[in-house]
XYZ file of C-alpha atoms in Angstrom:
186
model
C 7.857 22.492 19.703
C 8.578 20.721 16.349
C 9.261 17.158 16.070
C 12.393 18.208 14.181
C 13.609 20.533 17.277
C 13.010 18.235 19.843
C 15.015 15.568 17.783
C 17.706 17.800 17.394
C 17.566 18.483 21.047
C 18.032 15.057 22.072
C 20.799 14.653 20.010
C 22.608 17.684 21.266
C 21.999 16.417 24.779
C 22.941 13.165 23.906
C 25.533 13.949 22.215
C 27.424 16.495 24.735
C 26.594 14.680 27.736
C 24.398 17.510 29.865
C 21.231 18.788 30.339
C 20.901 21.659 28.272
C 17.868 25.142 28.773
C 16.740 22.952 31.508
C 15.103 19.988 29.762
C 15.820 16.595 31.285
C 17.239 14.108 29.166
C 14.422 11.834 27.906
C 15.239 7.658 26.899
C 13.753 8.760 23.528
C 12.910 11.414 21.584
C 9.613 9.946 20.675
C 7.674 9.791 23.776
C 4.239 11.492 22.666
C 2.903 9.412 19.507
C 2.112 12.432 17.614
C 6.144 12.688 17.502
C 6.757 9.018 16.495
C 3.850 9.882 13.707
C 6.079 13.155 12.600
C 9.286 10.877 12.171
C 7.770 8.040 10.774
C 6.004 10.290 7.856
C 9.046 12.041 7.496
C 12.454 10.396 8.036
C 10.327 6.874 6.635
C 7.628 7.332 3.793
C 8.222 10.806 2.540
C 12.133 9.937 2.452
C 11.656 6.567 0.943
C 9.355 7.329 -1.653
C 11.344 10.482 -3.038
C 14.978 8.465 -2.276
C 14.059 4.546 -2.700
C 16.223 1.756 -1.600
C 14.792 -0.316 1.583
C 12.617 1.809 4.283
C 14.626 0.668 6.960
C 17.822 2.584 6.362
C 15.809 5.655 6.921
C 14.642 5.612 9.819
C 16.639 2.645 11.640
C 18.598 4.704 14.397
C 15.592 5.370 15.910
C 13.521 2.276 15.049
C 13.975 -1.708 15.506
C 12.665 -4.450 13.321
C 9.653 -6.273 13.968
C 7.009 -8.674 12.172
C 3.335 -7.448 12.097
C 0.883 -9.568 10.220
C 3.758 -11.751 8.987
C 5.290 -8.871 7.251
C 8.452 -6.708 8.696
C 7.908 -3.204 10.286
C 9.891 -0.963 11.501
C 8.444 0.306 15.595
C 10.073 3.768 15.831
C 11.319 3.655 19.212
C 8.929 5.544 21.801
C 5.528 4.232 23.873
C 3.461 5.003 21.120
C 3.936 1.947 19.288
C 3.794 3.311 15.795
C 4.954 0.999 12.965
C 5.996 2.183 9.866
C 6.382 -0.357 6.560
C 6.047 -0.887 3.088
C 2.790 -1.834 1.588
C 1.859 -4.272 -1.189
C 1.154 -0.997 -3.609
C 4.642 0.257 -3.429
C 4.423 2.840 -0.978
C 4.115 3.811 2.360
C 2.384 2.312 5.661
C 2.035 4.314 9.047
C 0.222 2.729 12.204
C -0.399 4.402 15.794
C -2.160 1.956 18.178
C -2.212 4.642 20.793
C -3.033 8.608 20.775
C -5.493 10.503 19.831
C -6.397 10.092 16.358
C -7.554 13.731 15.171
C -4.287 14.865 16.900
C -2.215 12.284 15.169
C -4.303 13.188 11.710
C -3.489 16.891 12.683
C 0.251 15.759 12.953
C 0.566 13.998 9.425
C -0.532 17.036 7.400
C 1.400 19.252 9.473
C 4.546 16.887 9.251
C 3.785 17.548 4.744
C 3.275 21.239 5.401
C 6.920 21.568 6.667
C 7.940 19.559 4.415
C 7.053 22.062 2.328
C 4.165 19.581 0.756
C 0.643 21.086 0.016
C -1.551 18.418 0.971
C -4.806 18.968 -1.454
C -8.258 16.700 -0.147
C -10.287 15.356 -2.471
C -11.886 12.501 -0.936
C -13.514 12.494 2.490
C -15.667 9.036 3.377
C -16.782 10.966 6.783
C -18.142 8.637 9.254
C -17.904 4.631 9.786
C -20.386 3.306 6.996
C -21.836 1.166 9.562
C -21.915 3.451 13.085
C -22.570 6.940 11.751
C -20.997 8.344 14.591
C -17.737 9.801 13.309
C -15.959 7.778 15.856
C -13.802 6.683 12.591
C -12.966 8.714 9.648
C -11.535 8.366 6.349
C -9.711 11.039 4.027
C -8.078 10.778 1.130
C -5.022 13.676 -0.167
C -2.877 13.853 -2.936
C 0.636 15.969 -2.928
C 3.408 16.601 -5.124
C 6.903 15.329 -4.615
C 9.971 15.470 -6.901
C 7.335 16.345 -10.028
C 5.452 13.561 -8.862
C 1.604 12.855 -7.467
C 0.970 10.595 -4.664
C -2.215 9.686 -2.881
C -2.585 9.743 0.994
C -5.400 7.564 2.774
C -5.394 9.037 6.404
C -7.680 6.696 8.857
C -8.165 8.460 12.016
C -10.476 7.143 14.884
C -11.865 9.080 17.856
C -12.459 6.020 20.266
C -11.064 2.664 20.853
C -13.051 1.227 18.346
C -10.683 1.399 15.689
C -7.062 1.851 15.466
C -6.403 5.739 16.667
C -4.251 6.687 12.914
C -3.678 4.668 10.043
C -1.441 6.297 7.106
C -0.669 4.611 3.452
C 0.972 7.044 0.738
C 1.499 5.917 -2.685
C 2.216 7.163 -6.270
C -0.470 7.805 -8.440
C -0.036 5.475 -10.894
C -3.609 5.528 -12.041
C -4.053 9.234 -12.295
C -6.774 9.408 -9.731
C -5.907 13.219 -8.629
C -5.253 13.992 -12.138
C -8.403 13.226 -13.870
C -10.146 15.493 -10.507
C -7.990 18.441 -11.706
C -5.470 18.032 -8.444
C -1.892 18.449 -7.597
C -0.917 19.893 -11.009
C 2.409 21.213 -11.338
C 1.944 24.820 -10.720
């Protein structure tokens, strides 16, 4: 079931005051990280960087305000603990403290692909430079948005010794996936 659905779900229940196909009415929509991820890609970074204006307002309802590192975050409501914020480069920061990270990777380019976003790799640092033992992996994709290219960094980790997903989008300012022949407009 799609992020999406399941948020429109809740709100229906929510909304009309019953239990509804029989699906009991969950505290938040975003129990699963993986569906904290999906919102927090698209309700916060892909909305904010095609929209502008503070990240907040996008995803708020189902968010609060919080400080991490001394900077503000938004913690999208749910036990996964993902934090969504902007980042010194002018774009886009997702963290998940908890999940699995190729499932939360998996749910990132998914959450692009309906979107409607082609996601197009072009950098992939495979395993921790020091372990060697893919328990962390790096990959960088570009997409167009608006007749724009940005660049995706996707962190993913496989054990607890990293953080399970790490996120940051960003324009290309520097023409990175242009000068590698990627994300053209078509």
């Amino acid at each position: 079931m799609s992020y999406r659905f399941r948020i429109a779900l809740f709100t229906a229940i929510t909304l009309s005051g019953s239990l509804a196909a029989g699906y009991a009415l969950a505290t938040h929509p975003f129990s699963p990280s993986r569906d904290a991820v999906a919102y927090a890609v698209d309700q916060g970074c892909l909305t904010w960087l095609r929209e502008g204006g503070q990240l907040e307002d996008y995803v708020k309802r189902h968010s609060r305000t919080v400080k991490r590192n001394g900077k503000t975050a938004q913690k999208i409501i749910g036990r996964g603990g993902v934090t969504v914020e902007e980042n010194d480069r002018g774009g886009c920061y997702i963290r998940s403290p908890r999940g699995k990270g190729a499932q939360l990777r998996d749910q990132v380019l998914n959450t692009l692909a309906e979107a409607g976003l082609k996601a197009e790799p072009f950098a992939d640092y495979g395993p921790a430079v020091n372990r060697r033992n893919w328990s962390f992996v790096q990959e960088t994709y570009c997409f167009r948005m608006n007749d724009q290219v940005f660049v995706m960094l996707i962190s993913s980790s496989a054990t607890g010794d990293y953080v399970p997903l790490q996120v940051t989008m960003h324009k290309d300012k520097d023409g990175t996936a242009a000068k590698l022949g990627l994300c053209q407009a078509a």
